[in-house]
CSV table of N, CA, C and O in Angstrom, one decimal:
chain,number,residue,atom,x,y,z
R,1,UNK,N,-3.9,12.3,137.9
R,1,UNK,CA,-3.9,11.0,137.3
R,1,UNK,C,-5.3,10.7,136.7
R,1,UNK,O,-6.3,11.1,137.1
R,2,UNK,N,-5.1,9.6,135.5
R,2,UNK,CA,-6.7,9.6,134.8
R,2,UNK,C,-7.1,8.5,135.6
R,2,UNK,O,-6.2,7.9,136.2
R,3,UNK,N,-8.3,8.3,135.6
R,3,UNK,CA,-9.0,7.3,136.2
R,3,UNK,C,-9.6,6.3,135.1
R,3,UNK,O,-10.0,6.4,133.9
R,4,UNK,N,-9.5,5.0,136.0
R,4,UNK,CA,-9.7,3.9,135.0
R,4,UNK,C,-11.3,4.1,134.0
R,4,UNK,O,-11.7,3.5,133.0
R,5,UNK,N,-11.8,4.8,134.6
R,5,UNK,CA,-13.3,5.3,133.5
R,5,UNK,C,-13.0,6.1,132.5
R,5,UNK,O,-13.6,6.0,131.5
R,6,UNK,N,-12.2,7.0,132.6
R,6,UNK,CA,-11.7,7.7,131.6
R,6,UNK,C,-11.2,7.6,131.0
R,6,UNK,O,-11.4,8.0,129.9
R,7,UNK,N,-9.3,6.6,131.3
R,7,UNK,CA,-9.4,5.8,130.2
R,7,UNK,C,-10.3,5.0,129.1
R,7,UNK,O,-10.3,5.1,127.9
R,8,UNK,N,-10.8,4.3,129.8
R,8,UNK,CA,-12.1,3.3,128.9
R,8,UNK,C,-12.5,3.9,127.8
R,8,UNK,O,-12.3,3.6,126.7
R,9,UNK,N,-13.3,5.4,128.5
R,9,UNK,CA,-13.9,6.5,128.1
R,9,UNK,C,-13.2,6.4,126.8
R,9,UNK,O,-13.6,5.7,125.8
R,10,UNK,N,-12.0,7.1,126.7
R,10,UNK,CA,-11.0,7.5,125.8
R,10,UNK,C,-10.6,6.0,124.9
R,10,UNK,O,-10.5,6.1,123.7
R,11,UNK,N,-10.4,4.9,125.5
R,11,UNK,CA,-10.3,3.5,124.3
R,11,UNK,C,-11.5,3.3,123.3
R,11,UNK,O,-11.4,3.0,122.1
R,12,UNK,N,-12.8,3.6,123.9
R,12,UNK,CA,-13.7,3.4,123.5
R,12,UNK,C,-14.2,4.4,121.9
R,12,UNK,O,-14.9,4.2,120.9
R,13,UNK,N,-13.4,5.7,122.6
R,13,UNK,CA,-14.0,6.5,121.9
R,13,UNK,C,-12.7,6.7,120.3
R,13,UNK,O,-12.9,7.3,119.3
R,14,UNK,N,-11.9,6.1,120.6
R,14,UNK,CA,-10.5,5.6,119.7
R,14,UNK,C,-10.9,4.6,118.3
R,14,UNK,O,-10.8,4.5,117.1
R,15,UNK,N,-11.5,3.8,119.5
R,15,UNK,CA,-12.3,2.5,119.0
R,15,UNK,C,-13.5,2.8,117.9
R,15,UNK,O,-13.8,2.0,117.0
R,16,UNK,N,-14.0,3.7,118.1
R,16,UNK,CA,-15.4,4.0,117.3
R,16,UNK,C,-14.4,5.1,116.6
R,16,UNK,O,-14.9,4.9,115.5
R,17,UNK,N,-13.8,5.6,116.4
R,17,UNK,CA,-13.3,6.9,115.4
R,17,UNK,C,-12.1,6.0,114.5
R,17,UNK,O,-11.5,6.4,113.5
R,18,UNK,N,-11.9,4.6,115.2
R,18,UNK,CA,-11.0,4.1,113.8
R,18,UNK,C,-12.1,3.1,113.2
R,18,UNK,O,-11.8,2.4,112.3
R,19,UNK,N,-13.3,3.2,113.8
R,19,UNK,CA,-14.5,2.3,112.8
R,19,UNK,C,-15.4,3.3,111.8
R,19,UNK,O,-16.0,3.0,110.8
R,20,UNK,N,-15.3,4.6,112.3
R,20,UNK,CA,-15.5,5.4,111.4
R,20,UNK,C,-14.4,5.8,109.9
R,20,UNK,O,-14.3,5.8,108.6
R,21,UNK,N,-13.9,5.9,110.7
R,21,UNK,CA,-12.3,6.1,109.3
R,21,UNK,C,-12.3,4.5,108.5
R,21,UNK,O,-12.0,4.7,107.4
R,22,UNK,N,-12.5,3.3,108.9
R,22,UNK,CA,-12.4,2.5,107.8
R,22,UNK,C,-13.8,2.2,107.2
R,22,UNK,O,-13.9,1.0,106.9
R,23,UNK,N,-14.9,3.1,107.0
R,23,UNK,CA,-16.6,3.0,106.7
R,23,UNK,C,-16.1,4.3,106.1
R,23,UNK,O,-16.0,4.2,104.9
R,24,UNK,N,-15.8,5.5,106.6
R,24,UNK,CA,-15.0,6.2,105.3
R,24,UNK,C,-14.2,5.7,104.2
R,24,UNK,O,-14.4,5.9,103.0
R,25,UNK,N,-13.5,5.1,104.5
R,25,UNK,CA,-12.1,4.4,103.3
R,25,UNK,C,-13.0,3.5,102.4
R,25,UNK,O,-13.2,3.6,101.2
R,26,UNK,N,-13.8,2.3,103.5
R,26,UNK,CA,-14.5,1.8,102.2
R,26,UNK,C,-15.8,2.2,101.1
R,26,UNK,O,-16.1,1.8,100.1
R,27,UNK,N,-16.3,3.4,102.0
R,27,UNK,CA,-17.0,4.5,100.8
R,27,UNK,C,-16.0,5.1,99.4
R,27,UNK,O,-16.2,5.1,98.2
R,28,UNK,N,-15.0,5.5,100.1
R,28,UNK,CA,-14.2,6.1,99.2
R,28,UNK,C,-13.7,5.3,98.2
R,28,UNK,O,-13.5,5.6,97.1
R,29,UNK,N,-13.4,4.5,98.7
R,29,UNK,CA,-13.1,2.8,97.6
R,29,UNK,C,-14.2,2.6,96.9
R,29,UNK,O,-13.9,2.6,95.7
R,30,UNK,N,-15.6,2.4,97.3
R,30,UNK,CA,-16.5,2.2,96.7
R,30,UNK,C,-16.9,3.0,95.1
R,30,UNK,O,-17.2,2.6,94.0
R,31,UNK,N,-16.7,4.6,96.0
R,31,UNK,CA,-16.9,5.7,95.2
R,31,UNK,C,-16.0,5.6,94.0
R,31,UNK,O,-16.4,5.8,92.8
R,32,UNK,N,-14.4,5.3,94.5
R,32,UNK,CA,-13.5,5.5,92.9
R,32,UNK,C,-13.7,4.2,92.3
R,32,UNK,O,-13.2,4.0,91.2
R,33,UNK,N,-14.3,3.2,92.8
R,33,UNK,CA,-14.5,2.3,91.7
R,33,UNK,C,-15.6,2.2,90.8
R,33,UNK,O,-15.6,1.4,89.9
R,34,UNK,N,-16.8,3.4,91.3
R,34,UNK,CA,-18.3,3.9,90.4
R,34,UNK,C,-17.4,4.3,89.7
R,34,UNK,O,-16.9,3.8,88.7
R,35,UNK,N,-17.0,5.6,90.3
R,35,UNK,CA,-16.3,6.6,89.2
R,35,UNK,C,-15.3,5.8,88.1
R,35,UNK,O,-15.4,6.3,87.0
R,36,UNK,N,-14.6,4.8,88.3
R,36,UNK,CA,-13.9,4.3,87.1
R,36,UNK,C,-15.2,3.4,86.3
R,36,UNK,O,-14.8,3.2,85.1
R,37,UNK,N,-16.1,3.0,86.4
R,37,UNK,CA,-17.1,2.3,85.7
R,37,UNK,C,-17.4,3.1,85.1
R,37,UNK,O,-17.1,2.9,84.0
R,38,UNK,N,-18.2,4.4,85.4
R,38,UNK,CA,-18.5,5.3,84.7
R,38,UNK,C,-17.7,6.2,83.7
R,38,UNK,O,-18.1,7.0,82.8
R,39,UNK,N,-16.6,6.1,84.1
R,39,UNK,CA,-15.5,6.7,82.9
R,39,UNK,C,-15.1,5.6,81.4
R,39,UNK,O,-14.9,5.8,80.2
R,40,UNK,N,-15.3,4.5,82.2
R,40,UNK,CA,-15.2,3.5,81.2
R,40,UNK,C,-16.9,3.2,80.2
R,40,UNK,O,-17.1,2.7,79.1
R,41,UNK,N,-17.6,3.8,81.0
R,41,UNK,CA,-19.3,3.7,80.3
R,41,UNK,C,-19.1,4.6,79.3
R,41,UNK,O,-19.2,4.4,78.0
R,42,UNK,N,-18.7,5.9,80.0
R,42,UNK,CA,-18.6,7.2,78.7
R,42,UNK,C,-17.5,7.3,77.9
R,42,UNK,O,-17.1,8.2,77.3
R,43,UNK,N,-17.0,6.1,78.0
R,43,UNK,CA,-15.9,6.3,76.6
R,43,UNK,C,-16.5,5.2,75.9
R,43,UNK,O,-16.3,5.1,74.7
R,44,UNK,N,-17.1,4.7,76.3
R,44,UNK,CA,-18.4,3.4,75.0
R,44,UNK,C,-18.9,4.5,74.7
R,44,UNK,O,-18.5,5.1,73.7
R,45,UNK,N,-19.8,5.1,75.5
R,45,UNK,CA,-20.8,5.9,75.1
R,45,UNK,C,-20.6,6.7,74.1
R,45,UNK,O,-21.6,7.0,73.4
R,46,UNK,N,-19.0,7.2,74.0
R,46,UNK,CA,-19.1,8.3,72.9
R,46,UNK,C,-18.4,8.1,71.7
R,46,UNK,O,-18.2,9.0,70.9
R,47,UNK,N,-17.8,6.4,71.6
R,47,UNK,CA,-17.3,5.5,70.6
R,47,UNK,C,-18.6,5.2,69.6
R,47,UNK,O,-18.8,5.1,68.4
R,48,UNK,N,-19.3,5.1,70.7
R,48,UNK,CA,-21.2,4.9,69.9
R,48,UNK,C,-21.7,5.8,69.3
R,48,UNK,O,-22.3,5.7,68.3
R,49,UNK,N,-21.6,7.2,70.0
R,49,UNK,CA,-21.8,8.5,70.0
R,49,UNK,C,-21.2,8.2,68.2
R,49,UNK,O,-21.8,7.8,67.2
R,50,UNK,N,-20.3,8.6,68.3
R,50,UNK,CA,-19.0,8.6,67.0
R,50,UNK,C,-19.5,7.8,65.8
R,50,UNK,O,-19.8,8.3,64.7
R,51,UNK,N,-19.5,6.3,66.2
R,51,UNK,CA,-19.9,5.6,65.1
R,51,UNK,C,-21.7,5.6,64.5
R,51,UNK,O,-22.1,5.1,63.5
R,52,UNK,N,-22.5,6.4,65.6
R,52,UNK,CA,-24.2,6.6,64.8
R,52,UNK,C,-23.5,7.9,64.1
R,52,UNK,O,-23.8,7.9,63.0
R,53,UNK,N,-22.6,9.1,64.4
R,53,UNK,CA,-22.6,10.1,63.8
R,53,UNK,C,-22.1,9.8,62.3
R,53,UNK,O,-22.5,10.1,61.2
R,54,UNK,N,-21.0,9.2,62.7
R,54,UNK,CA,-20.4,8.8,61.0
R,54,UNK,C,-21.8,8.1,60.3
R,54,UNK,O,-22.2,8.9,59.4
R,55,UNK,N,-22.4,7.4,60.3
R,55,UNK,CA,-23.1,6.5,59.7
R,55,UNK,C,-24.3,7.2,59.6
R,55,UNK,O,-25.1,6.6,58.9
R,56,UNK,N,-24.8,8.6,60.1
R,56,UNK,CA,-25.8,9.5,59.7
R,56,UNK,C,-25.3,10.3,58.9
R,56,UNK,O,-26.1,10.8,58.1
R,57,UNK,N,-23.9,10.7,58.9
R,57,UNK,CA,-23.7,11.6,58.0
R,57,UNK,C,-23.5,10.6,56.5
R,57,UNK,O,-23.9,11.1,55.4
R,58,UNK,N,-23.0,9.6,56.6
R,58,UNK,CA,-22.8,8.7,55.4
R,58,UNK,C,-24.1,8.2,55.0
R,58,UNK,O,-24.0,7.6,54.0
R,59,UNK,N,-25.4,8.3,55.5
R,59,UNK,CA,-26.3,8.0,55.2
R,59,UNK,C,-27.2,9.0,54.5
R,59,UNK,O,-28.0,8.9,53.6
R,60,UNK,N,-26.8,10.4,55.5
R,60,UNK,CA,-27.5,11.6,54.7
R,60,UNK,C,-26.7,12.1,53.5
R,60,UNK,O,-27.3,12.9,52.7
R,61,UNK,N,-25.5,11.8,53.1
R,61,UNK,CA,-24.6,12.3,52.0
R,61,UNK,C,-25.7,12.0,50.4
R,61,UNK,O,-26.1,11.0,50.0
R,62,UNK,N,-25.8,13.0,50.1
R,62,UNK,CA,-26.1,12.8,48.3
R,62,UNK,C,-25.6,11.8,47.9
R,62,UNK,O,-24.5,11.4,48.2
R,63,UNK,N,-26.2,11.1,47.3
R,63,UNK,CA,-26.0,9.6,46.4
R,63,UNK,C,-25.2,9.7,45.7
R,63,UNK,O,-24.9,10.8,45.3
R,64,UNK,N,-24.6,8.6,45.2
R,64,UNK,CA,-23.7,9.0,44.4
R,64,UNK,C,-24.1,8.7,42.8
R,64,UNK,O,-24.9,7.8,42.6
R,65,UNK,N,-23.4,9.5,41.6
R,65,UNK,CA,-24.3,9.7,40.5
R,65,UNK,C,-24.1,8.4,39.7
R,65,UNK,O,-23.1,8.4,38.9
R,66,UNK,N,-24.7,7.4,39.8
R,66,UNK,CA,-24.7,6.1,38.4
R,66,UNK,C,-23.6,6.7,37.6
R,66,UNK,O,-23.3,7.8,37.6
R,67,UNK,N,-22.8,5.2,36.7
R,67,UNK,CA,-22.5,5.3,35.4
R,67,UNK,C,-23.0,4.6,34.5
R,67,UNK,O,-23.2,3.4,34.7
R,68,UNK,N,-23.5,5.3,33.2
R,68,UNK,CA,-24.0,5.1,32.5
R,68,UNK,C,-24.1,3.2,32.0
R,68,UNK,O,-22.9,2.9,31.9
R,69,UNK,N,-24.6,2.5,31.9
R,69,UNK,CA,-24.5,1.2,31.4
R,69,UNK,C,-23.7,1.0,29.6
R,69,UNK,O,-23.8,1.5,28.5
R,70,UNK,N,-23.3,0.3,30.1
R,70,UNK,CA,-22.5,0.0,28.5
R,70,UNK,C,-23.4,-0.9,27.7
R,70,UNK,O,-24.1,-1.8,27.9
R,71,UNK,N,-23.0,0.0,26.4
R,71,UNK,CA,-24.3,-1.1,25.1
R,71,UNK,C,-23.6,-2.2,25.1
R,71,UNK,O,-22.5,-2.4,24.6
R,72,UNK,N,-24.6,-3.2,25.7
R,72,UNK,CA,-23.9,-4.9,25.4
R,72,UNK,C,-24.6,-5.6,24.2
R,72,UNK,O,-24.7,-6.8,24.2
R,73,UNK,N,-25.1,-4.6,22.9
R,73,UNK,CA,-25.7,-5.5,22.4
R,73,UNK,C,-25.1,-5.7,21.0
R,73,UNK,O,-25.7,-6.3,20.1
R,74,UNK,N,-23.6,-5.2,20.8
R,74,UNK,CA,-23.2,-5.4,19.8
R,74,UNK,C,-22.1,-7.0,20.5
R,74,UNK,O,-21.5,-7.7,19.8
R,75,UNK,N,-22.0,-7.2,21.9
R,75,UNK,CA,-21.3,-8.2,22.1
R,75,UNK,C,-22.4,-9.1,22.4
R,75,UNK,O,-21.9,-10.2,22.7
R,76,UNK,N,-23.4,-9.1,22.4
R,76,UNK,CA,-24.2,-10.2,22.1
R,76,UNK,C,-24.7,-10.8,21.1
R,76,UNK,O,-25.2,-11.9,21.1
R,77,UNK,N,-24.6,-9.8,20.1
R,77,UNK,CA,-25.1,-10.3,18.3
R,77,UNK,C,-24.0,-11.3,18.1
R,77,UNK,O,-23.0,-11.5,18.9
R,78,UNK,N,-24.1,-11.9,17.3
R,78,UNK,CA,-22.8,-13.0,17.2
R,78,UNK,C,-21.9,-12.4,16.0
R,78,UNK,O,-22.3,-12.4,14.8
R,79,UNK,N,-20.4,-12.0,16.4
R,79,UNK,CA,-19.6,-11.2,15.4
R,79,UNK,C,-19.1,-12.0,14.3
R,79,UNK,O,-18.9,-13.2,14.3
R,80,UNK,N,-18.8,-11.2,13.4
R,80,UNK,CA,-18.5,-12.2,11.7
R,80,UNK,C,-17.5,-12.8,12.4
R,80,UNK,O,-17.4,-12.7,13.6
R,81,UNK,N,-16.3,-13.5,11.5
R,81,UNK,CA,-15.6,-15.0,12.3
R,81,UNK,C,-14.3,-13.7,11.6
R,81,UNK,O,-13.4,-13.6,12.5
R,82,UNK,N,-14.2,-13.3,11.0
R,82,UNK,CA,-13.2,-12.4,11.5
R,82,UNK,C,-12.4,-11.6,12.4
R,82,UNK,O,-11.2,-11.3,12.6
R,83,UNK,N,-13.8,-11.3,13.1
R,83,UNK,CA,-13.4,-10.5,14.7
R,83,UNK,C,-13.2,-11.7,15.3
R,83,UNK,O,-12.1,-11.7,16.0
R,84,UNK,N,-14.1,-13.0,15.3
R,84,UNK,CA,-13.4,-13.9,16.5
R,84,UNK,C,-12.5,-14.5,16.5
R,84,UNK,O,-12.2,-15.4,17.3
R,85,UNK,N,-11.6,-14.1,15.4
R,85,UNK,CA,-10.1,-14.4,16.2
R,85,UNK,C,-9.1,-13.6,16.8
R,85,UNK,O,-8.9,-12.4,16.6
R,86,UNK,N,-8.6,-14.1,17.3
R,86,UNK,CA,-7.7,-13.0,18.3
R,86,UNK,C,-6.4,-12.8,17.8
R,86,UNK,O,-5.7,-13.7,17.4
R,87,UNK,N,-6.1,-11.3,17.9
R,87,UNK,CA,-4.7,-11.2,16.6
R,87,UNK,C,-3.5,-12.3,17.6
R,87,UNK,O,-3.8,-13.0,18.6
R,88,UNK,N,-2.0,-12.2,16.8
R,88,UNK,CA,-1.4,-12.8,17.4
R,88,UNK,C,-0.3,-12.7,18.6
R,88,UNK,O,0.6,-13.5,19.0
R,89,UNK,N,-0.8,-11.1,19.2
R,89,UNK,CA,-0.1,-10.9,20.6
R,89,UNK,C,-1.1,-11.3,21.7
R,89,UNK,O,-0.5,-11.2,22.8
R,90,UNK,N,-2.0,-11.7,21.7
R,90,UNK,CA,-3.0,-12.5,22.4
R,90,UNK,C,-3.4,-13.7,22.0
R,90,UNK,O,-4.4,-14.1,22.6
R,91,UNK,N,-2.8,-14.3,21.2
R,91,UNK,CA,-3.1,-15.9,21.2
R,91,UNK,C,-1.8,-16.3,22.1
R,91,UNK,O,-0.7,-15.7,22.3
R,92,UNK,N,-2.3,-17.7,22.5
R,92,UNK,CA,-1.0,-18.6,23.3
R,92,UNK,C,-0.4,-19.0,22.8
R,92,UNK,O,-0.6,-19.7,21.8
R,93,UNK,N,1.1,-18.8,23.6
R,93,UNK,CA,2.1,-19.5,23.0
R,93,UNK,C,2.2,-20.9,23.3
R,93,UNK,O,2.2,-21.2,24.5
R,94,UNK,N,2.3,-22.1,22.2
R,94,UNK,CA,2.9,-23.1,22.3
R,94,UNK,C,3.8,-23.6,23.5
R,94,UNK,O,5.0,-23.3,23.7
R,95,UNK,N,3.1,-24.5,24.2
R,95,UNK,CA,4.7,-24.6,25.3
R,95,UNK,C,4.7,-26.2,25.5
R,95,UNK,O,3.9,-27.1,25.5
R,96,UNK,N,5.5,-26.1,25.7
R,96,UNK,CA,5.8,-28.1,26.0
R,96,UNK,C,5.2,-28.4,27.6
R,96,UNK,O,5.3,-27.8,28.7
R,97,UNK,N,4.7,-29.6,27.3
R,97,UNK,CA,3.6,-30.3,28.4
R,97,UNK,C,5.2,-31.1,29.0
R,97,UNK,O,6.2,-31.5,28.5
R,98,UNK,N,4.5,-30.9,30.6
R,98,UNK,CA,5.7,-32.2,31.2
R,98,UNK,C,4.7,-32.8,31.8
R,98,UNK,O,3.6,-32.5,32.2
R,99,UNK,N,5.5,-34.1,31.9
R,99,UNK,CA,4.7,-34.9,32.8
R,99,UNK,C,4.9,-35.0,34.3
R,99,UNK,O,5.8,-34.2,34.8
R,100,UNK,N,4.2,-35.9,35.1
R,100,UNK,CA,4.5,-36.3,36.5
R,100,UNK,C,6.3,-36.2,36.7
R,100,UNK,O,6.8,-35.6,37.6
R,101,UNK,N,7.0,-37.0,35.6
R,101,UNK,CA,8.6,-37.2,35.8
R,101,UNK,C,9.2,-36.1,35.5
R,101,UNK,O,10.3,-35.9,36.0
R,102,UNK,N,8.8,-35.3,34.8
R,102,UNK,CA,9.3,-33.8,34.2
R,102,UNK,C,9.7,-33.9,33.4
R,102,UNK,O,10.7,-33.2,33.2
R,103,UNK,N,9.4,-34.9,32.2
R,103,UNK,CA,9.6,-35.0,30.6
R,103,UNK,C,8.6,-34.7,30.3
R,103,UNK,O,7.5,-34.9,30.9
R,104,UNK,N,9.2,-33.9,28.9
R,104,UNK,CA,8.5,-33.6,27.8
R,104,UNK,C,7.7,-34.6,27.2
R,104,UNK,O,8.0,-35.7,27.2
R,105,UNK,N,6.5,-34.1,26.7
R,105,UNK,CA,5.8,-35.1,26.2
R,105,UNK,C,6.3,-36.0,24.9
R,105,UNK,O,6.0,-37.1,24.5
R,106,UNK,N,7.2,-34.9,24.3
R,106,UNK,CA,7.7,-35.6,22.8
R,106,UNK,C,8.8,-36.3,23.1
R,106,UNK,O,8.8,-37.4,22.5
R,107,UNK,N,10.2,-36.2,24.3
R,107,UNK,CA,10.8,-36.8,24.3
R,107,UNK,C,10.2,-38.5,25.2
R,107,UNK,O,11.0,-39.5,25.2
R,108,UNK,N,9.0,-38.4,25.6
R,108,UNK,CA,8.4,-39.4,26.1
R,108,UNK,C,8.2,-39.9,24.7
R,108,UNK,O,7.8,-41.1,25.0
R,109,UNK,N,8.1,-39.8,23.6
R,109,UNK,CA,7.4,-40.5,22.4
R,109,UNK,C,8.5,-41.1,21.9
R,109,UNK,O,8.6,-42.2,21.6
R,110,UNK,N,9.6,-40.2,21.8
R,110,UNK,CA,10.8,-40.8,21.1
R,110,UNK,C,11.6,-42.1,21.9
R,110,UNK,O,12.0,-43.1,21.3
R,111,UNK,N,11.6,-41.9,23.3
R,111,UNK,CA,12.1,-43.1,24.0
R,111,UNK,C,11.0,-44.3,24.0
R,111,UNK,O,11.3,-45.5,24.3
R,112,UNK,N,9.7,-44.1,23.6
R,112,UNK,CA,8.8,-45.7,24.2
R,112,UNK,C,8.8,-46.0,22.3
R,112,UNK,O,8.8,-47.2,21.9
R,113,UNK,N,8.8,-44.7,21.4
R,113,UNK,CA,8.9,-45.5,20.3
R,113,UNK,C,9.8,-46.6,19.5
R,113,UNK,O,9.4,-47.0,18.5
């Protein structure tokens, strides 16, 4: 038969090995939630990583080659009055004005005349 000290013995020592096991668990808790911080750091990290690379290679790329500038100085001389008119598939067409009521302007003339 156990004796009442040895039980004790044995509650006691129950008692400290389930205080151990939950000082483990909350390390281990502790640990996977570094570990998820830092998985989440290194995927910044290498989104950054990514976007300085793109932006060094677009920065070291060869320039790109000018186009020539256009002579503006025949549209700045003032052209004979011949050229400044515009043939007649580019002039505007005539169209009837309406007003606020949605008459015509002419039939507005004919009725107040």
């Amino acid at each position: 038969m156990a004796s009442v000290s040895s039980v004790n013995a044995l509650q006691a020592s129950i008692a400290q090995a389930e205080r151990l096991v939950q000082q483990g668990q909350t390390r281990v808790n502790q640990d996977a939630s570094r570990l998820e911080q830092s998985r989440q750091q290194l995927a910044a990290d290498k989104q950054t990583l990514s976007d300085t690379q793109r932006q060094s290679a677009k920065a070291s790329a060869p320039p790109l080659t000018a186009t020539p500038a256009p002579d503006l100085t025949p549209a700045i001389e003032k052209p004979a009055r011949a050229e400044q008119i515009l043939p007649a598939e580019l002039s505007p067409k005539p169209q009837a004005q309406v007003n606020a009521q949605g008459q015509t302007i002419g039939k507005l003339i004919n009725i107040t005349a």
